[in-house]
CSV table of C-alpha atoms and ligand atoms in Angstrom, one decimal:
chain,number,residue,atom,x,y,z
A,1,UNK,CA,-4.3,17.7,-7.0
A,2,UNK,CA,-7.3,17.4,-9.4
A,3,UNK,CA,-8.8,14.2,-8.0
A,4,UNK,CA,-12.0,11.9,-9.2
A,5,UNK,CA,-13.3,8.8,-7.6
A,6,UNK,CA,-15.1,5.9,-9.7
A,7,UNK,CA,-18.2,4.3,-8.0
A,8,UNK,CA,-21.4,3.2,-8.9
A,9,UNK,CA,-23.8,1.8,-6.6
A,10,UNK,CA,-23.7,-1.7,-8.8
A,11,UNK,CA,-20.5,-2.4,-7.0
A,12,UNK,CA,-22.9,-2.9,-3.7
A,13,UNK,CA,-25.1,-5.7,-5.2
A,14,UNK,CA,-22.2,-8.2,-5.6
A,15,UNK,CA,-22.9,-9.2,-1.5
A,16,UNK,CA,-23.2,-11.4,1.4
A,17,UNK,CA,-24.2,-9.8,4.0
A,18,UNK,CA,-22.2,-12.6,6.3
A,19,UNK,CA,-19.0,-12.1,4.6
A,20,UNK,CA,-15.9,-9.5,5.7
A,21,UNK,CA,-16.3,-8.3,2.0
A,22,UNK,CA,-19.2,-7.2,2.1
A,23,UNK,CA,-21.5,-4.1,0.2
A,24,UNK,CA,-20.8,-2.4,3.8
A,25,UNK,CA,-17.4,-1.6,3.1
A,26,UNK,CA,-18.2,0.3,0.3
A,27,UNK,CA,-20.8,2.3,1.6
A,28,UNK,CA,-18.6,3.3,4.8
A,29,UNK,CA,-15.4,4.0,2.3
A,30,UNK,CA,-17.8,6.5,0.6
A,31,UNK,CA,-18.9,8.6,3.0
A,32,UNK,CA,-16.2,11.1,3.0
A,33,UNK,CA,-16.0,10.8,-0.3
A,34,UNK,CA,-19.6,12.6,-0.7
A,35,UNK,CA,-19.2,14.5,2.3
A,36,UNK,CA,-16.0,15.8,0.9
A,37,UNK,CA,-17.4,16.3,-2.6
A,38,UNK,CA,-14.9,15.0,-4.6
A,39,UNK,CA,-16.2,14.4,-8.5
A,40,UNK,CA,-17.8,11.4,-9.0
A,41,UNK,CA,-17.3,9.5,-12.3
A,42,UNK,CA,-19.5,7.0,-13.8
A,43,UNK,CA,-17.5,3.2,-14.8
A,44,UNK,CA,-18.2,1.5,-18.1
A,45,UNK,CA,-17.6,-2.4,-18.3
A,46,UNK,CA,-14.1,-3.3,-19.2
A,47,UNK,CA,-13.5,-3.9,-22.9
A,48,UNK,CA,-13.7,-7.6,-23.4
A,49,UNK,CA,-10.0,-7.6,-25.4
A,50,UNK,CA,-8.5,-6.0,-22.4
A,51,UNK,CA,-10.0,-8.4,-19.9
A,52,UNK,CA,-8.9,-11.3,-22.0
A,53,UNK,CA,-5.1,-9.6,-21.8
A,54,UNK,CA,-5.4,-10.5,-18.1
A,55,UNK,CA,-7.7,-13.5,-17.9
A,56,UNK,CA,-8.6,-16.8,-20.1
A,57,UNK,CA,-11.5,-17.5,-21.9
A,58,UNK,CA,-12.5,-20.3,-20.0
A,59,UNK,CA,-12.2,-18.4,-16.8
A,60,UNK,CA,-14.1,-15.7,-17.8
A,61,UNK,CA,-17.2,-17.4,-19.6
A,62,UNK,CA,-16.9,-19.4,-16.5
A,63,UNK,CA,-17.7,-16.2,-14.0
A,64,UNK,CA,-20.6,-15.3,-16.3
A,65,UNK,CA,-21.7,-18.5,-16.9
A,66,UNK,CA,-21.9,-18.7,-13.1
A,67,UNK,CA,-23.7,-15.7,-12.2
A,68,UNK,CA,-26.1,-15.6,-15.1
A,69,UNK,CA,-27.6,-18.7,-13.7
A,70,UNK,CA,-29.3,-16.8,-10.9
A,71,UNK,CA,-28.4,-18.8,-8.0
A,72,UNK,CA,-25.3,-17.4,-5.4
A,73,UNK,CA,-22.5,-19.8,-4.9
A,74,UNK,CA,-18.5,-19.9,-3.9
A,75,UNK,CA,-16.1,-19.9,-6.9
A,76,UNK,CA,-13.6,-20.8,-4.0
A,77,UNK,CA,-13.8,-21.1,-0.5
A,78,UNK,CA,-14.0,-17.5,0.1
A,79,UNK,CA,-14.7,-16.2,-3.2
A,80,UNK,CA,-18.7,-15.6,-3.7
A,81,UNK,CA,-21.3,-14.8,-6.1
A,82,UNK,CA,-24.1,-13.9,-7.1
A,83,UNK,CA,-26.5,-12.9,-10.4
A,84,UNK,CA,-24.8,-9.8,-10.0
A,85,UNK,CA,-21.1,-10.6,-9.5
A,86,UNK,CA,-20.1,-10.8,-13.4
A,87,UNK,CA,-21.9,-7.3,-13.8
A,88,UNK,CA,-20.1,-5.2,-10.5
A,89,UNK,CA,-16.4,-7.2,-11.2
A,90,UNK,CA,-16.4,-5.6,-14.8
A,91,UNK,CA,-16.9,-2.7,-14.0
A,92,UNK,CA,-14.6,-2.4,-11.4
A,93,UNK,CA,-12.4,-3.7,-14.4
A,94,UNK,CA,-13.8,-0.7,-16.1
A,95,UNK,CA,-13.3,1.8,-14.0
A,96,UNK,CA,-9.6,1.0,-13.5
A,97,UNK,CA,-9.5,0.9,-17.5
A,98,UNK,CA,-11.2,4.2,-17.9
A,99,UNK,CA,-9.1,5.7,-15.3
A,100,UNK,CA,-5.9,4.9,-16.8
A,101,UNK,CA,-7.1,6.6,-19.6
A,102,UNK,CA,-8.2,9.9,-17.7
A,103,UNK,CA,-4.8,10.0,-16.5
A,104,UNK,CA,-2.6,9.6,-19.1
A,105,UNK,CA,-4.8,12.2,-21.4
A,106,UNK,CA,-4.1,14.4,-18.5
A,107,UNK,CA,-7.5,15.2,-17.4
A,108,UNK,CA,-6.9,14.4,-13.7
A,109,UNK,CA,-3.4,13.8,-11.6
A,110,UNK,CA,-5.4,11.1,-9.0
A,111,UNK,CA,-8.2,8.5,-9.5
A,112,UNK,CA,-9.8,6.5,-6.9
A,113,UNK,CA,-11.6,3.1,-8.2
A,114,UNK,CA,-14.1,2.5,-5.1
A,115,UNK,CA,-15.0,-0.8,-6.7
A,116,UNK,CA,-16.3,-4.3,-5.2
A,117,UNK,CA,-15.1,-7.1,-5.9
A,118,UNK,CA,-11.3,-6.6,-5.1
A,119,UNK,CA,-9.0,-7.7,-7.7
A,120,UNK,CA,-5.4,-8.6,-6.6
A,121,UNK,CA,-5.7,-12.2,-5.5
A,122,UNK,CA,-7.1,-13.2,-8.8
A,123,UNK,CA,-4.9,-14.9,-11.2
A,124,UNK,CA,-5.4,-15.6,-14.9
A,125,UNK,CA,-7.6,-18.8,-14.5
A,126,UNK,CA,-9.2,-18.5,-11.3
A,127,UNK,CA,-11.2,-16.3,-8.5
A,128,UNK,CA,-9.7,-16.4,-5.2
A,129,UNK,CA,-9.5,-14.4,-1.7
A,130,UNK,CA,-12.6,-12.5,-2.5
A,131,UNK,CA,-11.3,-11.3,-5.8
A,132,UNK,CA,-12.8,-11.9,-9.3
A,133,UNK,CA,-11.1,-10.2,-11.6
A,134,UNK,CA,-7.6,-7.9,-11.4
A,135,UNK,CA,-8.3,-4.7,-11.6
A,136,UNK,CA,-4.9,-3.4,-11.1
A,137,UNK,CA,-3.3,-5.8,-13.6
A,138,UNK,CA,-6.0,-4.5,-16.2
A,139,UNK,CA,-5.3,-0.8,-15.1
A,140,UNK,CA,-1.3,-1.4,-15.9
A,141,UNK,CA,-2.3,-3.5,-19.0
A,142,UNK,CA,-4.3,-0.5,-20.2
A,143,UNK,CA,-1.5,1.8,-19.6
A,144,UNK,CA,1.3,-0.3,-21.5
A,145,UNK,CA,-1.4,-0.6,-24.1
A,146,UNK,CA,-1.3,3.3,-24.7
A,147,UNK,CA,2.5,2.9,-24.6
A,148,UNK,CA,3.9,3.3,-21.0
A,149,UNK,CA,6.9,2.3,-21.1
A,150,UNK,CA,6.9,1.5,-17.3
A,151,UNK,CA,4.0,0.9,-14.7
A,152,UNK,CA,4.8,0.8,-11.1
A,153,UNK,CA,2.5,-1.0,-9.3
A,154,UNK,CA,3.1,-0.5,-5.0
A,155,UNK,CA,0.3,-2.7,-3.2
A,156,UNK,CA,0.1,-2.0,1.0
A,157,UNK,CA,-3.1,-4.8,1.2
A,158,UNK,CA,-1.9,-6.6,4.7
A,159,UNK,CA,-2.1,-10.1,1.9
A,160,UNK,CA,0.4,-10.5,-0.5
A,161,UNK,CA,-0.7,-9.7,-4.1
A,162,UNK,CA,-0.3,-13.4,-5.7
A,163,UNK,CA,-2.2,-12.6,-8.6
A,164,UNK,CA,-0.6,-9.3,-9.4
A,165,UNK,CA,2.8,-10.6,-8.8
A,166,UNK,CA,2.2,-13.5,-11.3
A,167,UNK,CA,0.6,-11.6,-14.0
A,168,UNK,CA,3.7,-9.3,-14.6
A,169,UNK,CA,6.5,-11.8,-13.3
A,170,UNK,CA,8.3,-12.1,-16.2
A,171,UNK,CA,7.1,-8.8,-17.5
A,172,UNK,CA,9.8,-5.9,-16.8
A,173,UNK,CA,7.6,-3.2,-17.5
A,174,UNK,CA,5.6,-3.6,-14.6
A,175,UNK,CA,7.4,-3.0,-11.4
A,176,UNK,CA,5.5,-4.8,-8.1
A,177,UNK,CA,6.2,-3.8,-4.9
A,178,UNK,CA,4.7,-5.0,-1.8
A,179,UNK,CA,4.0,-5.1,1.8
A,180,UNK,CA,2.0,-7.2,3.3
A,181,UNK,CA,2.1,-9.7,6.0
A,182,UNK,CA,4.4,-12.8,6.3
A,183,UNK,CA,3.9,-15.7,6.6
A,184,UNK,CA,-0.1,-15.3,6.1
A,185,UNK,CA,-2.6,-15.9,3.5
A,186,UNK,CA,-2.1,-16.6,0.7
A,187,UNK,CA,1.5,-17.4,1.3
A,188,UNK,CA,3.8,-16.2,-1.7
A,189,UNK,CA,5.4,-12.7,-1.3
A,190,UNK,CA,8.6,-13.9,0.2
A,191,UNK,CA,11.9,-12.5,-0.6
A,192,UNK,CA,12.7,-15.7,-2.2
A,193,UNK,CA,10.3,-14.4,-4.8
A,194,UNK,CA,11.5,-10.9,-6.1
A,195,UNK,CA,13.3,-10.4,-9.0
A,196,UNK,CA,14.4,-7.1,-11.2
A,197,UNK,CA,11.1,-5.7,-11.1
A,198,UNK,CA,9.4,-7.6,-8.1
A,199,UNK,CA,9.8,-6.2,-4.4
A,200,UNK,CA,7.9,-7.8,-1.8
A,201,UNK,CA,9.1,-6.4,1.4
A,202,UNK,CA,7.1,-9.0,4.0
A,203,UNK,CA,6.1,-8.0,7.2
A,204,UNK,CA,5.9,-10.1,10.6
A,205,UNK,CA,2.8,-10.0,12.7
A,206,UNK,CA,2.9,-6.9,14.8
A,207,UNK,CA,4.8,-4.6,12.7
A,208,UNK,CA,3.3,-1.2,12.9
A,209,UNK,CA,3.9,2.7,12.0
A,210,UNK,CA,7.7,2.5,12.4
A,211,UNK,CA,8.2,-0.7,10.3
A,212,UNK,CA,5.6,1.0,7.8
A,213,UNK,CA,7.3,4.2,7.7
A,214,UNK,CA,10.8,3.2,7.5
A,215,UNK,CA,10.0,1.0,4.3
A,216,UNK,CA,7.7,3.5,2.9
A,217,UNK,CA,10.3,6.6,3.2
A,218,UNK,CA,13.5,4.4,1.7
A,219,UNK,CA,12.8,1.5,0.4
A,220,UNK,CA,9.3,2.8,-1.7
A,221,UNK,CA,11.2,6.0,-2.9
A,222,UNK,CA,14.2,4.3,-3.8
A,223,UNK,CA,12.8,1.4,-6.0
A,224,UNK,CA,10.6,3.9,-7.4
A,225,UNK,CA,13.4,6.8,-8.5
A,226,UNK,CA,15.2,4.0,-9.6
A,227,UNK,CA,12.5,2.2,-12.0
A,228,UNK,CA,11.1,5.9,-12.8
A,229,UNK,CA,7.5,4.6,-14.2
A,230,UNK,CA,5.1,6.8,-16.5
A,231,UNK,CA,2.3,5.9,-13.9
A,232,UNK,CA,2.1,4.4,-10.5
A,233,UNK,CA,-0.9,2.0,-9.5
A,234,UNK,CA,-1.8,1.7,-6.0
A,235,UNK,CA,-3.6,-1.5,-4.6
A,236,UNK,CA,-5.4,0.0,-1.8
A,237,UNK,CA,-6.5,-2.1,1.1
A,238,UNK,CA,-6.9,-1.0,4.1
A,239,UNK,CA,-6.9,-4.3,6.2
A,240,UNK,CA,-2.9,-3.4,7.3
A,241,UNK,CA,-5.2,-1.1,9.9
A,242,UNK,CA,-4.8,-2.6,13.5
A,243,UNK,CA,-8.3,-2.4,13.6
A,244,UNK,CA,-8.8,-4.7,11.1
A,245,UNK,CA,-10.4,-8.2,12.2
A,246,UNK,CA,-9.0,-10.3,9.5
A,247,UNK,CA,-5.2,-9.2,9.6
A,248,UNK,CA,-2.3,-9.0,12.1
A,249,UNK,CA,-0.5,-6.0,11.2
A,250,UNK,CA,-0.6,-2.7,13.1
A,251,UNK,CA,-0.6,0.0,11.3
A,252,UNK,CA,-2.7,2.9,12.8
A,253,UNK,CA,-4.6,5.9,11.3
A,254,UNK,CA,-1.6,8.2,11.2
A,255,UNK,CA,0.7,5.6,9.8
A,256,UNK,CA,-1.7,4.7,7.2
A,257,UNK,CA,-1.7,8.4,6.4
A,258,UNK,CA,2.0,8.5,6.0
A,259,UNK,CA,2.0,5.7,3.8
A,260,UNK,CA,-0.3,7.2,1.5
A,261,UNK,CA,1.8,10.9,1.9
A,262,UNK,CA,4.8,9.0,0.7
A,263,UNK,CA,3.4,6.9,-2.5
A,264,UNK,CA,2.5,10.8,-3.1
A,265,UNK,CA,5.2,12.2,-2.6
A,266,UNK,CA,6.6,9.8,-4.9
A,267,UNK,CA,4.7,10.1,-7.5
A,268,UNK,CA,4.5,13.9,-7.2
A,269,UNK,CA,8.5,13.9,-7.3
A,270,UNK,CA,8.4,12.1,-10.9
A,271,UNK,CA,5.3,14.0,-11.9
A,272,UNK,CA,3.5,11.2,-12.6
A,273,UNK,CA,-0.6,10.4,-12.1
A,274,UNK,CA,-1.6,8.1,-9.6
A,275,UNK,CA,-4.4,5.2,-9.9
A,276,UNK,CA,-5.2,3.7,-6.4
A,277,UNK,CA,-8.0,1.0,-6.5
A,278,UNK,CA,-9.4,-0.6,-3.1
A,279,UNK,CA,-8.2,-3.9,-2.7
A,280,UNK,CA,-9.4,-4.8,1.3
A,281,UNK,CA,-9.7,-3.5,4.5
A,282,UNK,CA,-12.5,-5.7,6.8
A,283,UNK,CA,-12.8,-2.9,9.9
A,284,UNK,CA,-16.1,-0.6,8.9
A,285,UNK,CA,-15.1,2.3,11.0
A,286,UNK,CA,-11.1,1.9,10.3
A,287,UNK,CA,-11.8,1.9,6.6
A,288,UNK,CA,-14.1,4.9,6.5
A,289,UNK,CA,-11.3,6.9,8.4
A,290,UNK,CA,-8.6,5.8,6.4
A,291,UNK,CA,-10.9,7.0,3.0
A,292,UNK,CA,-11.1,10.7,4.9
A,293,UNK,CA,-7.4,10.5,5.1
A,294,UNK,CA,-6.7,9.2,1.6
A,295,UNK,CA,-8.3,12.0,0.3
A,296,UNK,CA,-7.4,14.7,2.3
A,297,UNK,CA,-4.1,13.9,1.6
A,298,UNK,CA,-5.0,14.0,-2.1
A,299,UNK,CA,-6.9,16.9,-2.4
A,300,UNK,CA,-4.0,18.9,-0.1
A,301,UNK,CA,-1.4,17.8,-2.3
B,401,ZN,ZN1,-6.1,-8.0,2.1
């Protein structure tokens, strides 16, 4: 597959050095990315109209007003900033914007947004779980915008995509579709929860390679033949890893590695492009092995 990665080296001066999402992560995840030499591509800020399809006003004038004041501070709990927050989370906006577009003009068949902050906790009025803005609910956003008819959006983070989930609820466009670990933070994803176009599939602590694969091989293909989407969005975080210090799901390299040989497998079946963005993923070695992975089973697809 013709394959590109967005990055820029803003994305690593939204940090805390103390914090499990950290500018660390991002410099491990690229590694094999240079060493591989896969095309770099160069993010623009999201356009403010499309931003605004995702989040309020107030929210976002409050996340500038915020970091233009200079000093770092918490947005929530775990959610922090600093001057350069605003800056690095709109362009990881950006990139996911941009890369919609590359894809549906044809121009590559996979894009990889390596971009800091992460996006899928964030809902329409407020930061949360590390995550300022959504980057994947602009990225399908963008795509209905150029007239998708249908986005499939399949999200393996170890934590339930609240913010995703809420953005598109009532929108059946956008199919969600997601593992993750249950009960846990941030506590929706339930069953209770999924409607025509919403499949969370939650996942008790401990479940490993054979729970992963067995909903990845069925369950994945089948919702996604059946919803048959223009595009499929991928929220990539890496923190299902057994390695990972923040999560209790056990998912090892190789089963990581399937689950990313069946979303393409999927997507290659409907002949459709593939957007992933990095959502978490909190081990530094585990996530730099599971990039090597992600694109070696890109670039041998
Ligand atoms: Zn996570």
């Amino acid at each position: 597959m013709k394959v590109g990665v967005f990055y820029s080296e803003l994305f690593l001066k939204h940090d805390l050095p103390t914090h499990p999402e950290n500018a660390l992560r991002l410099k491990y995840f690229m590694e094999p990315v240079f060493e591989l030499g896969i095309p770099l591509l160069k993010p623009s800020p999201v356009s403010y109209e499309l931003l605004r399809a995702v989040h309020s006003e107030n929210y976002i004038q409050e996340v500038l007003m915020s970091c233009r004041e200079g000093a770092p501070g918490f947005f929530d709990p775990d959610t922090y900033y600093n001057q350069y927050t605003f800056d690095a989370a709109t362009l990881a906006s950006g990139a996911n914007e941009r890369g919609v577009e590359l894809l549906l003009k044809g121009e590559y068949e996979a894009i990889f947004c390596a971009v800091r902050p992460p996006g899928h906790h964030a809902e329409r009025d407020r930061a949360m779980g590390f995550c300022i803005f959504n980057n994947v609910a602009v990225a399908a956003v963008k795509a209905l915008s150029m007239g998708v008819e249908r986005v499939f959006i399949v999200d393996f983070d170890a934590h339930h995509g609240n913010g995703t989930q809420k953005a598109f609820y009532d929108n059946e466009k956008v199919f969600y579709f997601s593992t993750h670990q249950y009960p846990f933070y941030p506590g929706t994803g339930s069953t209770r929860e999924n409607n025509s176009h919403v499949f969370n599939v939650p996942l008790k602590e401990g479940s490993s390679d054979r729970e992963f694969k067995e909903v990845y091989s069925r369950l994945f293909q089948e919702k996604l033949r059946e919803f048959s989407p223009e595009i499929l969005l991928v929220s990539a975080g890496y923190d299902l890893h057994r390695d990972d210090p923040l999560t209790g799901l056990e998912a090892s390299d190789e089963g990581v590695k399937e689950i990313v040989e069946e979303i393409v497998k999927g997507a290659r079946g409907l002949k459709i492009p593939i957007l992933f963005t990095l959502e978490g993923g909190y081990n530094l070695q585990a996530l730099k092995r599971c990039s090597k992975l992600t694109f070696e089973v890109l670039l041998n697809s």
